Each structure stands twice: as C-alpha cells, then as structure tokens.
PDB file of N, CA and C in Angstrom:
ATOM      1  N   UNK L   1      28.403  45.595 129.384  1.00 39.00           N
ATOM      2  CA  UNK L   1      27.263  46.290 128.836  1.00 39.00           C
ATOM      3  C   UNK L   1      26.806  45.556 127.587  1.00 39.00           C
ATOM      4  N   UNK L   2      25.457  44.938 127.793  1.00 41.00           N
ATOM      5  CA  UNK L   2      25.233  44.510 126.256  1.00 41.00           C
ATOM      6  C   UNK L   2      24.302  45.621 124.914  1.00 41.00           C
ATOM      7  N   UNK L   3      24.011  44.814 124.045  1.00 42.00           N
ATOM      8  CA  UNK L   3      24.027  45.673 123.381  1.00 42.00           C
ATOM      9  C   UNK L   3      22.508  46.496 123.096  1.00 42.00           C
ATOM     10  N   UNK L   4      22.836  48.063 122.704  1.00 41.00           N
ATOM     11  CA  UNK L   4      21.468  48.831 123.121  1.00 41.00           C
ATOM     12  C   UNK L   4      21.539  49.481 122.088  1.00 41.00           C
ATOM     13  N   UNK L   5      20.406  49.822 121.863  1.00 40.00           N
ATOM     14  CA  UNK L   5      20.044  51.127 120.795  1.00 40.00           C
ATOM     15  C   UNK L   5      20.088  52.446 121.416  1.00 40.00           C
ATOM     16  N   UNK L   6      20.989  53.194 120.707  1.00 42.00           N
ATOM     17  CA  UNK L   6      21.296  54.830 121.313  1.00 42.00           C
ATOM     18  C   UNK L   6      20.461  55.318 121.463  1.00 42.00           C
ATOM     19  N   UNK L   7      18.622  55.822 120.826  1.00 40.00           N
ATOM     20  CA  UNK L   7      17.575  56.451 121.796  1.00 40.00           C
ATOM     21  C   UNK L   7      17.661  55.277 122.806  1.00 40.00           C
ATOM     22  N   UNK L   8      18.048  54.239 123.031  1.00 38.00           N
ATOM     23  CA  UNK L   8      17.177  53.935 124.205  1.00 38.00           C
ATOM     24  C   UNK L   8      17.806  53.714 125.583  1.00 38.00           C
ATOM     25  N   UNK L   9      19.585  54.813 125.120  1.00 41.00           N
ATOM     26  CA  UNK L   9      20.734  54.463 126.385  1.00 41.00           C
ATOM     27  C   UNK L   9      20.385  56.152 126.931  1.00 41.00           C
ATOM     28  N   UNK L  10      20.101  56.106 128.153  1.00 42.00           N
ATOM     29  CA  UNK L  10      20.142  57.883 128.781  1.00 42.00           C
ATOM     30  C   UNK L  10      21.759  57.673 129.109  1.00 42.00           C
ATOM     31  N   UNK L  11      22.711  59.008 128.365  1.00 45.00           N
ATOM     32  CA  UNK L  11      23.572  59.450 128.273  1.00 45.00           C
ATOM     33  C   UNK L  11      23.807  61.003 128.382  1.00 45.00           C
ATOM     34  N   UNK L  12      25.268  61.594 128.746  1.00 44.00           N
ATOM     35  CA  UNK L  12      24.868  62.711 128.313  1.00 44.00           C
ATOM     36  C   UNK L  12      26.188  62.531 127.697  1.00 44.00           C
ATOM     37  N   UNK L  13      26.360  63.836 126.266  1.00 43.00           N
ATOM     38  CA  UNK L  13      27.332  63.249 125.463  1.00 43.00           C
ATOM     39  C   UNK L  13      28.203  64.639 125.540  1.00 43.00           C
ATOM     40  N   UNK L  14      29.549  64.838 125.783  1.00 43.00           N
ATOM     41  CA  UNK L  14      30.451  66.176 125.605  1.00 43.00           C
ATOM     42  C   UNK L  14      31.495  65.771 124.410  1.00 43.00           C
ATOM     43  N   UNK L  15      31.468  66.790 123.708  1.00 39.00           N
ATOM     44  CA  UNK L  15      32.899  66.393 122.128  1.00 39.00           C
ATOM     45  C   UNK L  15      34.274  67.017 123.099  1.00 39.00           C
ATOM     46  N   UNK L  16      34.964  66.161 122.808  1.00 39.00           N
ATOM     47  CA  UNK L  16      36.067  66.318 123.254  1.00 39.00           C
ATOM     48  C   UNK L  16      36.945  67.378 122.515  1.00 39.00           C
ATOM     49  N   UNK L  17      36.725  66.445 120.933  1.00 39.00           N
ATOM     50  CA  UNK L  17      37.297  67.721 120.057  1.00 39.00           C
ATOM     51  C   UNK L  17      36.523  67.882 118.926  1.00 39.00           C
ATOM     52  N   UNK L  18      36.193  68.257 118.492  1.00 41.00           N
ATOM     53  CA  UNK L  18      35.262  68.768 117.316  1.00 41.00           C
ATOM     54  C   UNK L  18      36.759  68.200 116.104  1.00 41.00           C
ATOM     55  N   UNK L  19      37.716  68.324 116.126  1.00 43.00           N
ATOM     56  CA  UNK L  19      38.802  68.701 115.030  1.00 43.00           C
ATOM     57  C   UNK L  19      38.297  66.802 114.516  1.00 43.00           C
ATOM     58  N   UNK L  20      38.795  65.760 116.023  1.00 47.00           N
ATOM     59  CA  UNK L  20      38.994  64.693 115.661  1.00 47.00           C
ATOM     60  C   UNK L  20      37.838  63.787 115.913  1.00 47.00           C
ATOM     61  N   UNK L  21      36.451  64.351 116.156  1.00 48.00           N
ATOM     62  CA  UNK L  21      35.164  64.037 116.401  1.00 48.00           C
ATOM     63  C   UNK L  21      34.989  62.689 117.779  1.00 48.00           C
ATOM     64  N   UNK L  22      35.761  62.748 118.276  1.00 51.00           N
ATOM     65  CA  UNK L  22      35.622  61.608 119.478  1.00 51.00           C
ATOM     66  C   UNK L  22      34.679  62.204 120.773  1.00 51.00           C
ATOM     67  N   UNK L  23      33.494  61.363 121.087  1.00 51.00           N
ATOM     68  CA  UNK L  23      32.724  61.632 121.793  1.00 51.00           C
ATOM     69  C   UNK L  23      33.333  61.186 123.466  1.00 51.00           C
ATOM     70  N   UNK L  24      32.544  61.680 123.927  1.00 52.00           N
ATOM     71  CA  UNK L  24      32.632  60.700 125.891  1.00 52.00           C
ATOM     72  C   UNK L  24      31.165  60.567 125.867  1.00 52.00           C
ATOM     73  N   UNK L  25      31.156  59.811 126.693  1.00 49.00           N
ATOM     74  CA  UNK L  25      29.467  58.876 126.968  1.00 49.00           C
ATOM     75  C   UNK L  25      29.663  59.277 128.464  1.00 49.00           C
ATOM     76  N   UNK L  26      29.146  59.382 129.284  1.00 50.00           N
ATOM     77  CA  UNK L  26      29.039  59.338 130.710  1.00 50.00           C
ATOM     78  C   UNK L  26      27.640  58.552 130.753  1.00 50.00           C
ATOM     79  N   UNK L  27      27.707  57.491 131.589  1.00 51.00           N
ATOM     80  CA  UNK L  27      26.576  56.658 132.224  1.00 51.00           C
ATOM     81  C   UNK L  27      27.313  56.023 133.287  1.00 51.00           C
ATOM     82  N   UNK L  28      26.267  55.807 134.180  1.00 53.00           N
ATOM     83  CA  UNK L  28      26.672  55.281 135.619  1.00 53.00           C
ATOM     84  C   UNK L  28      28.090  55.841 136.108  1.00 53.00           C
ATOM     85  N   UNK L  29      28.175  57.476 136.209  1.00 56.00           N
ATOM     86  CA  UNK L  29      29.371  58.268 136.180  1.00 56.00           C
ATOM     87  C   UNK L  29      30.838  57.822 136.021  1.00 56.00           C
ATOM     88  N   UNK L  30      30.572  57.268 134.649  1.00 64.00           N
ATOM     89  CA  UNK L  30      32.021  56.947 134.626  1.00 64.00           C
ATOM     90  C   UNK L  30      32.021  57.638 132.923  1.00 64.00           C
ATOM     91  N   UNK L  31      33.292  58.187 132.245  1.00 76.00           N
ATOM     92  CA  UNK L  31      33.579  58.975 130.923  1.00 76.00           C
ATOM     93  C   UNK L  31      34.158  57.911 130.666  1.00 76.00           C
ATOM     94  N   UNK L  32      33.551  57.533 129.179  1.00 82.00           N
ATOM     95  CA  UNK L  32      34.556  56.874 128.553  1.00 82.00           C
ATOM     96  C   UNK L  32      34.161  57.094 126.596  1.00 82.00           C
ATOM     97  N   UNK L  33      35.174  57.098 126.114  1.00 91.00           N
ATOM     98  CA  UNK L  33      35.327  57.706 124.683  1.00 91.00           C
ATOM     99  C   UNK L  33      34.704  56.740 124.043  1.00 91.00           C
ATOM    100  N   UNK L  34      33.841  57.261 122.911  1.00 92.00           N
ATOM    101  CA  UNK L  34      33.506  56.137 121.670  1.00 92.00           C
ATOM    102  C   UNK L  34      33.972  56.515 120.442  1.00 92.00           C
ATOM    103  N   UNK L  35      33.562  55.344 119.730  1.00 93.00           N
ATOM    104  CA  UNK L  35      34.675  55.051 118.154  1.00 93.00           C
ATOM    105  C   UNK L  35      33.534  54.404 117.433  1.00 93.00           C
ATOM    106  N   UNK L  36      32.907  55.369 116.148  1.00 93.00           N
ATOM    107  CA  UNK L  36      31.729  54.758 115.593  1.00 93.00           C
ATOM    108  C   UNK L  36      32.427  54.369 114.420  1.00 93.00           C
ATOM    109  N   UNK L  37      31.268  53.233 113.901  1.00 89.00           N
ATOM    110  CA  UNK L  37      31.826  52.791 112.419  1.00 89.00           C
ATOM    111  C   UNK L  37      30.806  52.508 111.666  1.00 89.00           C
ATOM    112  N   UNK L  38      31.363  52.539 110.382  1.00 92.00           N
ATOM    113  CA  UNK L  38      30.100  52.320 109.255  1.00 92.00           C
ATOM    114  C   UNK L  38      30.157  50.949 108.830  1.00 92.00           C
ATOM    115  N   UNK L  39      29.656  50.011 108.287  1.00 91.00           N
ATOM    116  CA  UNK L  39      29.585  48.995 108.494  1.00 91.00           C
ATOM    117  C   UNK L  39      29.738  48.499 106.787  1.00 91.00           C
ATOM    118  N   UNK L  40      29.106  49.194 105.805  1.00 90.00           N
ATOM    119  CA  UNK L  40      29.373  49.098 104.403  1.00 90.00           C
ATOM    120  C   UNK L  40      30.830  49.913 104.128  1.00 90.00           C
ATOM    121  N   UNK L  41      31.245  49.253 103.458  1.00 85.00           N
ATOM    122  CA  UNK L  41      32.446  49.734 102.262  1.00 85.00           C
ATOM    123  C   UNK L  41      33.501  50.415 103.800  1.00 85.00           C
ATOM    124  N   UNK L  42      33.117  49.871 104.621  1.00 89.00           N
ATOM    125  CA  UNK L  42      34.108  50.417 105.962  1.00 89.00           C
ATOM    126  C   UNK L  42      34.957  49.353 106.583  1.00 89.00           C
ATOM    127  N   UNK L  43      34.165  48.279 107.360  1.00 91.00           N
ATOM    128  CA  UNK L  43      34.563  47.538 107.994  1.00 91.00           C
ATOM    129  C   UNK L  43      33.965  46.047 106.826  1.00 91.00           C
ATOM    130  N   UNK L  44      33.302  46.295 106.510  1.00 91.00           N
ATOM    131  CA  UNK L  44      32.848  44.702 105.614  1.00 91.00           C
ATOM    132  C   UNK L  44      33.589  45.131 103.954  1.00 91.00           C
ATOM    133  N   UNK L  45      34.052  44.142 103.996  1.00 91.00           N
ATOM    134  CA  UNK L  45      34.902  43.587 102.769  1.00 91.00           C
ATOM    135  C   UNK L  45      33.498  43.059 101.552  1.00 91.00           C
ATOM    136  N   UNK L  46      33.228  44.088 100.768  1.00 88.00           N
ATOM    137  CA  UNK L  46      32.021  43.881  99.711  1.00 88.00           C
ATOM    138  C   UNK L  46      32.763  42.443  98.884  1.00 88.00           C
ATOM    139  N   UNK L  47      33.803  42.301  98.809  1.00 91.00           N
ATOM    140  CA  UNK L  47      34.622  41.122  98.013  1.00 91.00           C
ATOM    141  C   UNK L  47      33.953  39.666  98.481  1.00 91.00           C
ATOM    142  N   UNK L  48      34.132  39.438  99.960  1.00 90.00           N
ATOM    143  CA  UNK L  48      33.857  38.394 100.260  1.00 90.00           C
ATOM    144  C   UNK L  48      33.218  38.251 101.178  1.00 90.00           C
ATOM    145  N   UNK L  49      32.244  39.774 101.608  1.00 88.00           N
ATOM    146  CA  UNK L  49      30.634  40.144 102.570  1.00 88.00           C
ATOM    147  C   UNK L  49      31.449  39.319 103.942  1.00 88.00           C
ATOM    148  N   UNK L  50      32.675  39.855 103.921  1.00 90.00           N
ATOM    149  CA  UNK L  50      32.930  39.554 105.429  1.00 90.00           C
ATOM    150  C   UNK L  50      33.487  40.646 106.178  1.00 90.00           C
ATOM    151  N   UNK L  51      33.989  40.978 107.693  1.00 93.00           N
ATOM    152  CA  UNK L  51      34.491  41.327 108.210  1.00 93.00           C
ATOM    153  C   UNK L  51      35.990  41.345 108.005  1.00 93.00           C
ATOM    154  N   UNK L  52      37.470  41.522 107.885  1.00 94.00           N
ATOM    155  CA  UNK L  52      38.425  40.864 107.684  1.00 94.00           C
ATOM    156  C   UNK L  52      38.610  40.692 109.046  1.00 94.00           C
ATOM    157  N   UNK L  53      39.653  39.925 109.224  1.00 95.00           N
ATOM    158  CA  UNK L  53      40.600  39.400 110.689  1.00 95.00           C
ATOM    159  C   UNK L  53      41.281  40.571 111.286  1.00 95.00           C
ATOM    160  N   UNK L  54      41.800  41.577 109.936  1.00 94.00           N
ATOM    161  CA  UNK L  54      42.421  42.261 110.673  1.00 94.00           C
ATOM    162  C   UNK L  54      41.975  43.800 111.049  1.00 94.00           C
ATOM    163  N   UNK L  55      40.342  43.672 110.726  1.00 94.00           N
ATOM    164  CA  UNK L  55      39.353  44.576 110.898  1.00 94.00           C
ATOM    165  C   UNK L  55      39.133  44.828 112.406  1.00 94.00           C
ATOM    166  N   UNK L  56      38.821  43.295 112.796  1.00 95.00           N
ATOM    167  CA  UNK L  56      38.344  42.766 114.152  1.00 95.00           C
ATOM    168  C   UNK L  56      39.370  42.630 114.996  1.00 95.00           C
ATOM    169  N   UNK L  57      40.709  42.965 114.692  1.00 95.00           N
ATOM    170  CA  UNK L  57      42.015  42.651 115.720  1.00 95.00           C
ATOM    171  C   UNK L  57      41.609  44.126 116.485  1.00 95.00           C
ATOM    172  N   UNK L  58      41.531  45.256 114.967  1.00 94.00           N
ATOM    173  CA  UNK L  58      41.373  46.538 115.397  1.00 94.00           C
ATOM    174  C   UNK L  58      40.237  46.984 116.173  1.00 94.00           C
ATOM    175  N   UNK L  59      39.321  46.361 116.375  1.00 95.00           N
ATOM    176  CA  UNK L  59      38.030  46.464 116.399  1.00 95.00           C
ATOM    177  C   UNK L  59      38.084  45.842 118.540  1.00 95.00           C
ATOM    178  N   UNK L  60      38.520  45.223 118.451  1.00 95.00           N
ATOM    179  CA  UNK L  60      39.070  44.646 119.635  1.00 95.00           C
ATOM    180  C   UNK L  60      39.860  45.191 120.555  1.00 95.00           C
ATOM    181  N   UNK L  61      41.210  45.975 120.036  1.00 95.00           N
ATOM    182  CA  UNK L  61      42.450  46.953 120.663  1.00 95.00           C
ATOM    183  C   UNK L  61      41.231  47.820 121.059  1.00 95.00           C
ATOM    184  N   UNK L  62      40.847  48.428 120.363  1.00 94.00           N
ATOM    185  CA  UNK L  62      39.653  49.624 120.578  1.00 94.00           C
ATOM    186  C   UNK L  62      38.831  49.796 121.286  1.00 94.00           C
ATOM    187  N   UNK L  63      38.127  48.502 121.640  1.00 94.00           N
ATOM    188  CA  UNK L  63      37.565  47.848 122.474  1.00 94.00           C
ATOM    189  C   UNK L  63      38.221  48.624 124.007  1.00 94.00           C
ATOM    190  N   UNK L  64      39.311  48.276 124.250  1.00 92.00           N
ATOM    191  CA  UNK L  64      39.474  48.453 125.378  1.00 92.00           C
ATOM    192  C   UNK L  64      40.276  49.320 126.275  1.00 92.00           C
ATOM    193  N   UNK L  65      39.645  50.617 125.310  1.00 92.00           N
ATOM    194  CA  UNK L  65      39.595  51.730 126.047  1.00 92.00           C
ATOM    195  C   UNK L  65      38.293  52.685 125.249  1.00 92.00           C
ATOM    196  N   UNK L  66      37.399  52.239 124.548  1.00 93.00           N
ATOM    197  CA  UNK L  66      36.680  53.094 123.803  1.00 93.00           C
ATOM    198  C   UNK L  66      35.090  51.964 123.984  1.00 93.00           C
ATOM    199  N   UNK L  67      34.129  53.077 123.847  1.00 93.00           N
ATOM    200  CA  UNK L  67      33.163  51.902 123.293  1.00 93.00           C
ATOM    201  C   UNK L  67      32.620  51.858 121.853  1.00 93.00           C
ATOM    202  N   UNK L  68      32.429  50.790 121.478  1.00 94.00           N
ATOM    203  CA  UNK L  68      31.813  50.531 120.224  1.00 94.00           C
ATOM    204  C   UNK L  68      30.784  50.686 120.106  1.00 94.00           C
ATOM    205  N   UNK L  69      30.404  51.595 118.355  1.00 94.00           N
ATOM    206  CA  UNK L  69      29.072  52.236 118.372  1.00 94.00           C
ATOM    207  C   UNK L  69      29.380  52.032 116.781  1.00 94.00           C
ATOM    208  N   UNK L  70      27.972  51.197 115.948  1.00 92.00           N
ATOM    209  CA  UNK L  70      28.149  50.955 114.957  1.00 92.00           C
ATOM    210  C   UNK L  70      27.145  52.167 114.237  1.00 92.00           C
ATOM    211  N   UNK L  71      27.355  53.209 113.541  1.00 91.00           N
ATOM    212  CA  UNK L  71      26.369  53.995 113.026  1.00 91.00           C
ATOM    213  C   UNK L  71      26.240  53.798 111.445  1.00 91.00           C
ATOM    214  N   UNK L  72      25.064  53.118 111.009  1.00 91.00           N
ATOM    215  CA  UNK L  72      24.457  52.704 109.980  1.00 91.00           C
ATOM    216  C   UNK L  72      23.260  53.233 109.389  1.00 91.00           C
ATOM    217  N   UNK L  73      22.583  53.036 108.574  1.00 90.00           N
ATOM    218  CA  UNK L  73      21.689  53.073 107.930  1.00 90.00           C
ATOM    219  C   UNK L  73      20.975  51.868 108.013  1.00 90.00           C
ATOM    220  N   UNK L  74      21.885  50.379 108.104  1.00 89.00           N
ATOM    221  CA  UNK L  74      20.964  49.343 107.902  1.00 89.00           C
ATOM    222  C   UNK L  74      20.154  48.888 108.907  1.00 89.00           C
ATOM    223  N   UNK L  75      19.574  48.018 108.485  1.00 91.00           N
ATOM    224  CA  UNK L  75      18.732  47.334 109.586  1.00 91.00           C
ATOM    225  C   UNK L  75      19.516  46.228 110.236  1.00 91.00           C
ATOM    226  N   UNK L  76      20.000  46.827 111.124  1.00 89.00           N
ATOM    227  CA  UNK L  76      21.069  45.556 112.018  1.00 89.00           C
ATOM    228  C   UNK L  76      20.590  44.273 112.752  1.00 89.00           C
ATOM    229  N   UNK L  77      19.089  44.574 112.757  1.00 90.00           N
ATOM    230  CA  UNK L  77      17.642  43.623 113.283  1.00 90.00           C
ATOM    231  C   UNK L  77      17.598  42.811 112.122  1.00 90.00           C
ATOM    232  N   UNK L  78      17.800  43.417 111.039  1.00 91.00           N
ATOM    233  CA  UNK L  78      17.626  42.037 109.778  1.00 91.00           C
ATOM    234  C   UNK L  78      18.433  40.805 109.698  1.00 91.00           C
ATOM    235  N   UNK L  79      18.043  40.070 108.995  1.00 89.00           N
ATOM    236  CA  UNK L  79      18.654  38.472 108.787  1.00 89.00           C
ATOM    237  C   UNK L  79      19.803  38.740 108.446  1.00 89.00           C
ATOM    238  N   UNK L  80      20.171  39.514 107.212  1.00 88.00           N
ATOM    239  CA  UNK L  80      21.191  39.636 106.234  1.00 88.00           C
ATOM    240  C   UNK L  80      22.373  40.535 107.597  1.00 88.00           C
ATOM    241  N   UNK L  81      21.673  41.165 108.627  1.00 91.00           N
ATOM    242  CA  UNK L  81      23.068  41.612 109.568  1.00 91.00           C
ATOM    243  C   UNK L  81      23.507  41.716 110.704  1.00 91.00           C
ATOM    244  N   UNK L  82      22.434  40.679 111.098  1.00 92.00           N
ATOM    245  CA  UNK L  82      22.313  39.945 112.582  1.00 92.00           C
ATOM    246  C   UNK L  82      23.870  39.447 113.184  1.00 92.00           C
ATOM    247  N   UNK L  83      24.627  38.672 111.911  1.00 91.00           N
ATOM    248  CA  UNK L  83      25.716  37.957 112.016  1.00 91.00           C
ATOM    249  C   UNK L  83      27.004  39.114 112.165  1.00 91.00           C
ATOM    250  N   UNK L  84      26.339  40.069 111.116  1.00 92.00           N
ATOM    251  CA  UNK L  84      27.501  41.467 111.385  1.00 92.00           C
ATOM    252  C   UNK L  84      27.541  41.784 113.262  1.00 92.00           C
ATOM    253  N   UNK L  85      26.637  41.971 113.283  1.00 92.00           N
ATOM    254  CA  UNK L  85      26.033  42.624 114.421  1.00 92.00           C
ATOM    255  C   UNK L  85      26.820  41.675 115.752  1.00 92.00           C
ATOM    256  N   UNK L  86      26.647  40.287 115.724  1.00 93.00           N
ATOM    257  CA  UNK L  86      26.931  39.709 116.363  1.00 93.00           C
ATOM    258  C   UNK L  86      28.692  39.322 116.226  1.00 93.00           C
ATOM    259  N   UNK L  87      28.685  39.959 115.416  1.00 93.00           N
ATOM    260  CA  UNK L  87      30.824  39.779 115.188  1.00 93.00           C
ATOM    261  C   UNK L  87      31.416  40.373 115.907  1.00 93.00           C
ATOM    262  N   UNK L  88      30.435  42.023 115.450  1.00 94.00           N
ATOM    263  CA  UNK L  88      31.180  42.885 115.976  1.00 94.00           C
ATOM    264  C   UNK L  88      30.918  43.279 117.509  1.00 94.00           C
ATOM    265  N   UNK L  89      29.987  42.601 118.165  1.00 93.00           N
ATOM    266  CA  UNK L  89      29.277  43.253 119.631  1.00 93.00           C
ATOM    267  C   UNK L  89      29.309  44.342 120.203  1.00 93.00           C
ATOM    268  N   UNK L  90      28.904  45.143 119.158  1.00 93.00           N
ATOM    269  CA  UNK L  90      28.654  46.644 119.600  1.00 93.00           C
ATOM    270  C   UNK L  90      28.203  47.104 120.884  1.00 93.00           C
ATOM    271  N   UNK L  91      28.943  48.215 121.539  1.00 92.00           N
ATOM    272  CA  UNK L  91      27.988  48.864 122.663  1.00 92.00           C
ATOM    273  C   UNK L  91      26.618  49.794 122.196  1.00 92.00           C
ATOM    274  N   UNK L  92      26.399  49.772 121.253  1.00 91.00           N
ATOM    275  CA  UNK L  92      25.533  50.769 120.976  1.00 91.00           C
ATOM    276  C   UNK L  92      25.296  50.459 119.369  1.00 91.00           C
ATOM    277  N   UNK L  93      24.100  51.119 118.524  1.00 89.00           N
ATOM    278  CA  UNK L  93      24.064  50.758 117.317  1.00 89.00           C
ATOM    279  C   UNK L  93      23.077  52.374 117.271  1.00 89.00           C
TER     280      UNK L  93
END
C-alpha cells in the first residue's frame, strides 16, 4: 500500500479499546491495527532534526503487524518534510 492521505482512503474504522486507543482499518476486507505518531518532539530528535536508528528499528517491528499513520499538524508535502515523510513510509498521513 503506498502512501495516502486519510480523507482520501474509504475505510471503516472500529476502537478496539478506547483504554489503549488502537484503531482497526478494514479495507479490501482485511482488519488490521494502526499505530499513529507525532512527528515533532516524538519521533524526530530536535538535537540533530533527525529520526534516531533506534526510532526506525521500532518503527519497522511495528510495521509488521500494524499500519503506519503519521498524525501531524505539518505539512508533510513541504520541502523541510518530504525527507521525514520518506524515512518513515507511512501508510497513511
């Protein structure tokens, strides 16, 4: 699956648990859980405006059983986070 903007994926979404906020996505009938992240002061290291290694190990394990959904504020279309964007290869933004 590459990568899409959430208005523009038809989903339907059920909370699994409200306690530990993990969603299911159902598309092309298959359930599978997502794992959102914030992208400032979360996963990027303001020290050295990078990702760490061992951000992306986690980011990866996760990967493969969850999908990735980066929920931001920024403009992930911009110059300054194109490269984020492309580190992390989100299923969704």
């Amino acid at each position: 699956m590459g990568l899409e903007s959430v208005h523009n994926v038809k989903f339907m979404i059920k909370w699994k648990s409200r306690s530990n906020g993990i969603m299911k996505i159902k598309k092309a009938g298959a359930m599978k859980p997502i794992v959102s992240f914030d992208i400032d002061m979360t996963l990027l290291d303001h020290k050295t405006w990078r990702i760490p290694e061992s951000a992306m190990k986690a980011v990866e394990m996760l990967r493969k059983t969850y999908r990735i959904v980066i929920a931001t504020g920024r403009d992930m279309d911009a110059g300054y986070s194109t490269s984020l964007r492309d580190q992390i290869h989100p299923d969704a933004i």
